[in-house]
Amino acid sequence: MRTVKEVSRIAGVSVRTLHHYDAIGLLKPAKVTDAGYRLYDDAALGRLQNILLFRELRFSLKEIKAILDSPDFDPAAALEQQIRLLELQRQHIGDLIDFARALQKKGAFSMDFKAFDTQEMEQYKAEARARWGGGEAYREFAQKEAAGADFAKSGRELMELLAGFGALRQLPPDAPAVQEKVAGLQAFLTEHYYACTREILCGLGQMYTEDERFRRNIDQAGGEGTAAFVRQAIEAYCAKN
């Protein structure tokens, strides 16, 4: 057993963060002494490693908790996905470094934006979220994938749909035109990926702002603040439905 201070030192995570993880049920200590000291066993440390890997991949704490608590969660399969995502992240960073060096060498603006494309990484992350965050949703996703669904095409169409919210930002999030757009988004997700329930839709709204890459891509497509507006619109929609 290790104390919270020992775990903090070993993992490089602050004591305050560990206390927060305990409070939200993400990482509970194996035992709490009569004096109130938290003690962590090897199983808890293993869960912490999973948490930190998912955090490196920009998963939210809410998503990580849902993934790790899922009855379908398979640590070995999840680790394989984490490795693949880390490889994609490394490749992306390498592409950005090469692009920046090329700009430095040329000393001029370039019209090549391919280095900023994170579509493959985001699609893979979406699959991980669907697989571990909701068993039925992933099964639908996998069935459509096996049937030959063109997720690259639907991914582009989804981004165009999200970008369309940018033109409505002058309206309140609960305006009829905005809410109609949210209903269309939910229908699109259900048709192309998996049954987009109210709970899943609400989670996606949070992800669009909490995940830095999603937020940046949506804002680039629809204008600054579009991702936050989409989240507000989804929250208003979920509150009514």
PDB file of C-alpha atoms in Angstrom:
ATOM      1  CA  MET A   1       0.000   0.000   0.000  1.00  0.00           C
ATOM      2  CA  ARG A   2       1.178   3.525  -0.814  1.00  0.00           C
ATOM      3  CA  THR A   3       0.051   6.816   0.663  1.00  0.00           C
ATOM      4  CA  VAL A   4      -1.354   9.607  -1.453  1.00  0.00           C
ATOM      5  CA  LYS A   5       1.933  11.505  -1.142  1.00  0.00           C
ATOM      6  CA  GLU A   6       3.906   8.494  -2.346  1.00  0.00           C
ATOM      7  CA  VAL A   7       1.571   8.028  -5.312  1.00  0.00           C
ATOM      8  CA  SER A   8       1.868  11.735  -6.082  1.00  0.00           C
ATOM      9  CA  ARG A   9       5.664  11.469  -6.143  1.00  0.00           C
ATOM     10  CA  ILE A  10       5.743   8.252  -8.195  1.00  0.00           C
ATOM     11  CA  ALA A  11       3.181   9.332 -10.807  1.00  0.00           C
ATOM     12  CA  GLY A  12       3.995  13.024 -10.985  1.00  0.00           C
ATOM     13  CA  VAL A  13       0.392  13.909 -10.144  1.00  0.00           C
ATOM     14  CA  SER A  14      -0.435  16.440  -7.467  1.00  0.00           C
ATOM     15  CA  VAL A  15      -2.054  15.361  -4.207  1.00  0.00           C
ATOM     16  CA  ARG A  16      -4.881  17.774  -4.972  1.00  0.00           C
ATOM     17  CA  THR A  17      -5.518  15.997  -8.295  1.00  0.00           C
ATOM     18  CA  LEU A  18      -5.633  12.611  -6.574  1.00  0.00           C
ATOM     19  CA  HIS A  19      -8.099  13.982  -4.039  1.00  0.00           C
ATOM     20  CA  HIS A  20     -10.230  15.257  -6.934  1.00  0.00           C
ATOM     21  CA  TYR A  21     -10.104  11.887  -8.682  1.00  0.00           C
ATOM     22  CA  ASP A  22     -11.324  10.293  -5.451  1.00  0.00           C
ATOM     23  CA  ALA A  23     -14.122  12.846  -5.024  1.00  0.00           C
ATOM     24  CA  ILE A  24     -15.539  12.212  -8.525  1.00  0.00           C
ATOM     25  CA  GLY A  25     -15.174   8.434  -8.244  1.00  0.00           C
ATOM     26  CA  LEU A  26     -12.521   8.189 -10.930  1.00  0.00           C
ATOM     27  CA  LEU A  27      -9.780   6.745  -8.705  1.00  0.00           C
ATOM     28  CA  LYS A  28     -10.771   5.517  -5.265  1.00  0.00           C
ATOM     29  CA  PRO A  29      -8.067   4.470  -2.785  1.00  0.00           C
ATOM     30  CA  ALA A  30      -7.983   0.800  -1.869  1.00  0.00           C
ATOM     31  CA  LYS A  31      -8.354   1.739   1.768  1.00  0.00           C
ATOM     32  CA  VAL A  32      -8.878   4.768   3.988  1.00  0.00           C
ATOM     33  CA  THR A  33      -7.387   4.493   7.482  1.00  0.00           C
ATOM     34  CA  ASP A  34      -9.217   5.479  10.641  1.00  0.00           C
ATOM     35  CA  ALA A  35      -7.143   8.640  10.616  1.00  0.00           C
ATOM     36  CA  GLY A  36      -8.454   9.466   7.113  1.00  0.00           C
ATOM     37  CA  TYR A  37      -5.294   8.628   5.148  1.00  0.00           C
ATOM     38  CA  ARG A  38      -5.819   7.282   1.636  1.00  0.00           C
ATOM     39  CA  LEU A  39      -3.887   4.137   0.713  1.00  0.00           C
ATOM     40  CA  TYR A  40      -3.458   2.822  -2.840  1.00  0.00           C
ATOM     41  CA  ASP A  41      -2.679  -0.741  -3.916  1.00  0.00           C
ATOM     42  CA  ASP A  42      -1.256  -2.010  -7.228  1.00  0.00           C
ATOM     43  CA  ALA A  43      -4.718  -2.255  -8.805  1.00  0.00           C
ATOM     44  CA  ALA A  44      -5.337   1.413  -8.073  1.00  0.00           C
ATOM     45  CA  LEU A  45      -1.955   2.345  -9.538  1.00  0.00           C
ATOM     46  CA  GLY A  46      -2.768   0.344 -12.658  1.00  0.00           C
ATOM     47  CA  ARG A  47      -6.031   2.271 -13.026  1.00  0.00           C
ATOM     48  CA  LEU A  48      -4.102   5.521 -12.532  1.00  0.00           C
ATOM     49  CA  GLN A  49      -1.791   4.607 -15.405  1.00  0.00           C
ATOM     50  CA  ASN A  50      -4.829   4.093 -17.630  1.00  0.00           C
ATOM     51  CA  ILE A  51      -6.221   7.451 -16.535  1.00  0.00           C
ATOM     52  CA  LEU A  52      -2.962   9.229 -17.323  1.00  0.00           C
ATOM     53  CA  LEU A  53      -2.681   7.570 -20.747  1.00  0.00           C
ATOM     54  CA  PHE A  54      -6.202   8.648 -21.668  1.00  0.00           C
ATOM     55  CA  ARG A  55      -5.486  12.164 -20.360  1.00  0.00           C
ATOM     56  CA  GLU A  56      -2.421  12.358 -22.601  1.00  0.00           C
ATOM     57  CA  LEU A  57      -4.784  11.558 -25.463  1.00  0.00           C
ATOM     58  CA  ARG A  58      -7.057  14.454 -24.438  1.00  0.00           C
ATOM     59  CA  PHE A  59      -9.976  12.392 -23.150  1.00  0.00           C
ATOM     60  CA  SER A  60     -12.069  14.223 -20.550  1.00  0.00           C
ATOM     61  CA  LEU A  61     -12.279  12.908 -16.980  1.00  0.00           C
ATOM     62  CA  LYS A  62     -15.956  12.112 -17.509  1.00  0.00           C
ATOM     63  CA  GLU A  63     -15.141  10.080 -20.602  1.00  0.00           C
ATOM     64  CA  ILE A  64     -12.309   8.250 -18.853  1.00  0.00           C
ATOM     65  CA  LYS A  65     -14.551   7.289 -15.931  1.00  0.00           C
ATOM     66  CA  ALA A  66     -17.230   5.964 -18.308  1.00  0.00           C
ATOM     67  CA  ILE A  67     -14.607   3.976 -20.222  1.00  0.00           C
ATOM     68  CA  LEU A  68     -12.899   2.435 -17.194  1.00  0.00           C
ATOM     69  CA  ASP A  69     -16.201   1.633 -15.467  1.00  0.00           C
ATOM     70  CA  SER A  70     -17.744   0.053 -18.570  1.00  0.00           C
ATOM     71  CA  PRO A  71     -18.553  -3.667 -18.099  1.00  0.00           C
ATOM     72  CA  ASP A  72     -17.179  -4.183 -21.623  1.00  0.00           C
ATOM     73  CA  PHE A  73     -13.815  -2.582 -20.818  1.00  0.00           C
ATOM     74  CA  ASP A  74     -10.891  -4.767 -21.928  1.00  0.00           C
ATOM     75  CA  PRO A  75      -7.538  -3.435 -20.597  1.00  0.00           C
ATOM     76  CA  ALA A  76      -5.473  -5.255 -23.242  1.00  0.00           C
ATOM     77  CA  ALA A  77      -7.616  -4.022 -26.134  1.00  0.00           C
ATOM     78  CA  ALA A  78      -7.702  -0.509 -24.659  1.00  0.00           C
ATOM     79  CA  LEU A  79      -3.908  -0.473 -24.373  1.00  0.00           C
ATOM     80  CA  GLU A  80      -3.639  -1.464 -28.031  1.00  0.00           C
ATOM     81  CA  GLN A  81      -5.894   1.464 -28.928  1.00  0.00           C
ATOM     82  CA  GLN A  82      -3.897   3.811 -26.721  1.00  0.00           C
ATOM     83  CA  ILE A  83      -0.675   2.767 -28.442  1.00  0.00           C
ATOM     84  CA  ARG A  84      -2.216   3.371 -31.868  1.00  0.00           C
ATOM     85  CA  LEU A  85      -3.498   6.793 -30.818  1.00  0.00           C
ATOM     86  CA  LEU A  86      -0.114   7.729 -29.365  1.00  0.00           C
ATOM     87  CA  GLU A  87       1.529   6.663 -32.631  1.00  0.00           C
ATOM     88  CA  LEU A  88      -0.903   8.844 -34.586  1.00  0.00           C
ATOM     89  CA  GLN A  89      -0.211  11.708 -32.190  1.00  0.00           C
ATOM     90  CA  ARG A  90       3.560  11.261 -32.620  1.00  0.00           C
ATOM     91  CA  GLN A  91       3.164  11.192 -36.395  1.00  0.00           C
ATOM     92  CA  HIS A  92       1.031  14.335 -36.279  1.00  0.00           C
ATOM     93  CA  ILE A  93       3.588  16.197 -34.157  1.00  0.00           C
ATOM     94  CA  GLY A  94       6.367  15.039 -36.499  1.00  0.00           C
ATOM     95  CA  ASP A  95       4.430  16.355 -39.494  1.00  0.00           C
ATOM     96  CA  LEU A  96       3.946  19.698 -37.759  1.00  0.00           C
ATOM     97  CA  ILE A  97       7.660  19.946 -36.945  1.00  0.00           C
ATOM     98  CA  ASP A  98       8.601  19.164 -40.565  1.00  0.00           C
ATOM     99  CA  PHE A  99       6.052  21.713 -41.778  1.00  0.00           C
ATOM    100  CA  ALA A 100       7.366  24.410 -39.418  1.00  0.00           C
ATOM    101  CA  ARG A 101      10.966  23.737 -40.479  1.00  0.00           C
ATOM    102  CA  ALA A 102       9.955  23.974 -44.136  1.00  0.00           C
ATOM    103  CA  LEU A 103       8.306  27.332 -43.443  1.00  0.00           C
ATOM    104  CA  GLN A 104      11.416  28.490 -41.601  1.00  0.00           C
ATOM    105  CA  LYS A 105      13.591  27.463 -44.522  1.00  0.00           C
ATOM    106  CA  LYS A 106      11.350  29.083 -47.139  1.00  0.00           C
ATOM    107  CA  GLY A 107      10.671  32.140 -45.035  1.00  0.00           C
ATOM    108  CA  ALA A 108       7.277  32.446 -46.687  1.00  0.00           C
ATOM    109  CA  PHE A 109       3.612  31.602 -46.234  1.00  0.00           C
ATOM    110  CA  SER A 110       2.451  28.228 -47.560  1.00  0.00           C
ATOM    111  CA  MET A 111      -0.993  27.135 -48.796  1.00  0.00           C
ATOM    112  CA  ASP A 112      -0.335  23.570 -47.624  1.00  0.00           C
ATOM    113  CA  PHE A 113      -2.472  22.796 -44.558  1.00  0.00           C
ATOM    114  CA  LYS A 114      -2.231  18.988 -44.637  1.00  0.00           C
ATOM    115  CA  ALA A 115       0.003  18.940 -41.549  1.00  0.00           C
ATOM    116  CA  PHE A 116      -2.919  20.246 -39.480  1.00  0.00           C
ATOM    117  CA  ASP A 117      -5.289  17.451 -40.504  1.00  0.00           C
ATOM    118  CA  THR A 118      -6.208  15.323 -37.464  1.00  0.00           C
ATOM    119  CA  GLN A 119      -9.194  13.564 -39.016  1.00  0.00           C
ATOM    120  CA  GLU A 120      -7.761  10.049 -38.750  1.00  0.00           C
ATOM    121  CA  MET A 121      -6.789  10.589 -35.124  1.00  0.00           C
ATOM    122  CA  GLU A 122     -10.185  12.039 -34.205  1.00  0.00           C
ATOM    123  CA  GLN A 123     -12.026   9.221 -35.961  1.00  0.00           C
ATOM    124  CA  TYR A 124      -9.976   6.655 -34.056  1.00  0.00           C
ATOM    125  CA  LYS A 125     -10.651   8.467 -30.778  1.00  0.00           C
ATOM    126  CA  ALA A 126     -14.368   8.564 -31.556  1.00  0.00           C
ATOM    127  CA  GLU A 127     -14.283   4.813 -32.075  1.00  0.00           C
ATOM    128  CA  ALA A 128     -12.565   4.327 -28.716  1.00  0.00           C
ATOM    129  CA  ARG A 129     -15.153   6.517 -27.002  1.00  0.00           C
ATOM    130  CA  ALA A 130     -18.004   4.631 -28.622  1.00  0.00           C
ATOM    131  CA  ARG A 131     -16.493   1.233 -27.858  1.00  0.00           C
ATOM    132  CA  TRP A 132     -15.746   1.714 -24.185  1.00  0.00           C
ATOM    133  CA  GLY A 133     -18.232   4.457 -23.341  1.00  0.00           C
ATOM    134  CA  GLY A 134     -21.308   2.563 -24.511  1.00  0.00           C
ATOM    135  CA  GLY A 135     -21.425  -1.059 -25.548  1.00  0.00           C
ATOM    136  CA  GLU A 136     -24.581  -0.874 -27.694  1.00  0.00           C
ATOM    137  CA  ALA A 137     -23.391   2.266 -29.466  1.00  0.00           C
ATOM    138  CA  TYR A 138     -20.108   0.608 -30.345  1.00  0.00           C
ATOM    139  CA  ARG A 139     -21.829  -2.512 -31.640  1.00  0.00           C
ATOM    140  CA  GLU A 140     -23.837  -0.357 -34.037  1.00  0.00           C
ATOM    141  CA  PHE A 141     -20.679   1.500 -35.037  1.00  0.00           C
ATOM    142  CA  ALA A 142     -18.828  -1.778 -35.666  1.00  0.00           C
ATOM    143  CA  GLN A 143     -21.719  -3.204 -37.708  1.00  0.00           C
ATOM    144  CA  LYS A 144     -21.753  -0.176 -39.987  1.00  0.00           C
ATOM    145  CA  GLU A 145     -17.983  -0.326 -40.318  1.00  0.00           C
ATOM    146  CA  ALA A 146     -18.178  -4.017 -41.271  1.00  0.00           C
ATOM    147  CA  ALA A 147     -20.872  -3.178 -43.814  1.00  0.00           C
ATOM    148  CA  GLY A 148     -18.434  -0.838 -45.564  1.00  0.00           C
ATOM    149  CA  ALA A 149     -19.563   2.521 -44.215  1.00  0.00           C
ATOM    150  CA  ASP A 150     -17.446   5.391 -45.543  1.00  0.00           C
ATOM    151  CA  PHE A 151     -16.515   7.085 -42.277  1.00  0.00           C
ATOM    152  CA  ALA A 152     -14.063   9.430 -43.977  1.00  0.00           C
ATOM    153  CA  LYS A 153     -16.900  10.835 -46.086  1.00  0.00           C
ATOM    154  CA  SER A 154     -19.364  10.988 -43.194  1.00  0.00           C
ATOM    155  CA  GLY A 155     -16.652  12.635 -41.066  1.00  0.00           C
ATOM    156  CA  ARG A 156     -16.329  15.450 -43.609  1.00  0.00           C
ATOM    157  CA  GLU A 157     -20.099  15.808 -43.786  1.00  0.00           C
ATOM    158  CA  LEU A 158     -20.308  15.913 -39.986  1.00  0.00           C
ATOM    159  CA  MET A 159     -17.737  18.718 -39.870  1.00  0.00           C
ATOM    160  CA  GLU A 160     -19.717  20.652 -42.494  1.00  0.00           C
ATOM    161  CA  LEU A 161     -22.838  20.186 -40.372  1.00  0.00           C
ATOM    162  CA  LEU A 162     -21.073  21.448 -37.255  1.00  0.00           C
ATOM    163  CA  ALA A 163     -19.582  24.377 -39.195  1.00  0.00           C
ATOM    164  CA  GLY A 164     -23.141  25.381 -40.156  1.00  0.00           C
ATOM    165  CA  PHE A 165     -23.796  26.337 -36.533  1.00  0.00           C
ATOM    166  CA  GLY A 166     -21.322  29.182 -37.013  1.00  0.00           C
ATOM    167  CA  ALA A 167     -23.763  31.089 -39.212  1.00  0.00           C
ATOM    168  CA  LEU A 168     -26.369  30.943 -36.424  1.00  0.00           C
ATOM    169  CA  ARG A 169     -24.222  32.225 -33.576  1.00  0.00           C
ATOM    170  CA  GLN A 170     -26.074  35.545 -33.495  1.00  0.00           C
ATOM    171  CA  LEU A 171     -29.183  33.641 -32.335  1.00  0.00           C
ATOM    172  CA  PRO A 172     -29.862  32.317 -28.821  1.00  0.00           C
ATOM    173  CA  PRO A 173     -28.867  28.646 -28.435  1.00  0.00           C
ATOM    174  CA  ASP A 174     -32.534  27.715 -27.849  1.00  0.00           C
ATOM    175  CA  ALA A 175     -33.818  29.535 -30.940  1.00  0.00           C
ATOM    176  CA  PRO A 176     -36.014  27.297 -33.154  1.00  0.00           C
ATOM    177  CA  ALA A 177     -33.587  27.459 -36.099  1.00  0.00           C
ATOM    178  CA  VAL A 178     -30.682  26.420 -33.861  1.00  0.00           C
ATOM    179  CA  GLN A 179     -32.648  23.640 -32.210  1.00  0.00           C
ATOM    180  CA  GLU A 180     -33.656  22.342 -35.632  1.00  0.00           C
ATOM    181  CA  LYS A 181     -29.950  22.201 -36.456  1.00  0.00           C
ATOM    182  CA  VAL A 182     -29.284  20.139 -33.313  1.00  0.00           C
ATOM    183  CA  ALA A 183     -32.077  17.739 -34.229  1.00  0.00           C
ATOM    184  CA  GLY A 184     -30.452  17.357 -37.645  1.00  0.00           C
ATOM    185  CA  LEU A 185     -27.089  16.662 -35.995  1.00  0.00           C
ATOM    186  CA  GLN A 186     -28.621  13.963 -33.794  1.00  0.00           C
ATOM    187  CA  ALA A 187     -30.333  12.374 -36.808  1.00  0.00           C
ATOM    188  CA  PHE A 188     -27.091  12.443 -38.805  1.00  0.00           C
ATOM    189  CA  LEU A 189     -25.141  10.730 -36.028  1.00  0.00           C
ATOM    190  CA  THR A 190     -27.818   8.084 -35.678  1.00  0.00           C
ATOM    191  CA  GLU A 191     -27.881   7.415 -39.405  1.00  0.00           C
ATOM    192  CA  HIS A 192     -24.120   7.304 -39.977  1.00  0.00           C
ATOM    193  CA  TYR A 193     -22.618   6.090 -36.673  1.00  0.00           C
ATOM    194  CA  TYR A 194     -24.872   4.786 -33.871  1.00  0.00           C
ATOM    195  CA  ALA A 195     -28.166   5.536 -32.137  1.00  0.00           C
ATOM    196  CA  CYS A 196     -27.464   8.987 -30.759  1.00  0.00           C
ATOM    197  CA  THR A 197     -29.428   9.038 -27.514  1.00  0.00           C
ATOM    198  CA  ARG A 198     -29.941  12.176 -25.462  1.00  0.00           C
ATOM    199  CA  GLU A 199     -27.148  11.059 -23.107  1.00  0.00           C
ATOM    200  CA  ILE A 200     -24.705  10.439 -25.962  1.00  0.00           C
ATOM    201  CA  LEU A 201     -25.612  13.765 -27.589  1.00  0.00           C
ATOM    202  CA  CYS A 202     -24.997  15.648 -24.330  1.00  0.00           C
ATOM    203  CA  GLY A 203     -21.632  13.915 -23.967  1.00  0.00           C
ATOM    204  CA  LEU A 204     -20.664  14.889 -27.512  1.00  0.00           C
ATOM    205  CA  GLY A 205     -21.565  18.508 -26.784  1.00  0.00           C
ATOM    206  CA  GLN A 206     -19.146  18.514 -23.864  1.00  0.00           C
ATOM    207  CA  MET A 207     -16.463  16.798 -25.929  1.00  0.00           C
ATOM    208  CA  TYR A 208     -16.697  19.437 -28.671  1.00  0.00           C
ATOM    209  CA  THR A 209     -15.344  22.039 -26.221  1.00  0.00           C
ATOM    210  CA  GLU A 210     -13.304  19.971 -23.752  1.00  0.00           C
ATOM    211  CA  ASP A 211     -11.301  18.168 -26.422  1.00  0.00           C
ATOM    212  CA  GLU A 212      -8.846  20.775 -27.728  1.00  0.00           C
ATOM    213  CA  ARG A 213      -8.598  19.298 -31.215  1.00  0.00           C
ATOM    214  CA  PHE A 214     -12.343  19.027 -31.716  1.00  0.00           C
ATOM    215  CA  ARG A 215     -12.814  22.583 -30.477  1.00  0.00           C
ATOM    216  CA  ARG A 216     -10.077  23.910 -32.760  1.00  0.00           C
ATOM    217  CA  ASN A 217     -11.344  22.047 -35.830  1.00  0.00           C
ATOM    218  CA  ILE A 218     -14.956  23.147 -35.303  1.00  0.00           C
ATOM    219  CA  ASP A 219     -13.904  26.754 -34.689  1.00  0.00           C
ATOM    220  CA  GLN A 220     -11.719  26.723 -37.795  1.00  0.00           C
ATOM    221  CA  ALA A 221     -14.621  25.419 -39.866  1.00  0.00           C
ATOM    222  CA  GLY A 222     -17.402  27.590 -38.448  1.00  0.00           C
ATOM    223  CA  GLY A 223     -15.606  30.557 -36.905  1.00  0.00           C
ATOM    224  CA  GLU A 224     -14.277  31.324 -33.448  1.00  0.00           C
ATOM    225  CA  GLY A 225     -16.730  30.295 -30.747  1.00  0.00           C
ATOM    226  CA  THR A 226     -18.669  27.807 -32.880  1.00  0.00           C
ATOM    227  CA  ALA A 227     -17.746  24.790 -30.732  1.00  0.00           C
ATOM    228  CA  ALA A 228     -18.952  26.536 -27.573  1.00  0.00           C
ATOM    229  CA  PHE A 229     -22.160  27.563 -29.351  1.00  0.00           C
ATOM    230  CA  VAL A 230     -22.777  23.972 -30.486  1.00  0.00           C
ATOM    231  CA  ARG A 231     -22.394  22.802 -26.891  1.00  0.00           C
ATOM    232  CA  GLN A 232     -24.846  25.451 -25.630  1.00  0.00           C
ATOM    233  CA  ALA A 233     -27.330  24.533 -28.351  1.00  0.00           C
ATOM    234  CA  ILE A 234     -27.064  20.825 -27.508  1.00  0.00           C
ATOM    235  CA  GLU A 235     -27.524  21.534 -23.794  1.00  0.00           C
ATOM    236  CA  ALA A 236     -30.666  23.546 -24.552  1.00  0.00           C
ATOM    237  CA  TYR A 237     -31.937  20.748 -26.789  1.00  0.00           C
ATOM    238  CA  CYS A 238     -31.287  18.038 -24.201  1.00  0.00           C
ATOM    239  CA  ALA A 239     -32.994  20.092 -21.492  1.00  0.00           C
ATOM    240  CA  LYS A 240     -36.181  20.212 -23.588  1.00  0.00           C
ATOM    241  CA  ASN A 241     -36.090  16.641 -24.843  1.00  0.00           C
TER     242      ASN A 241
END
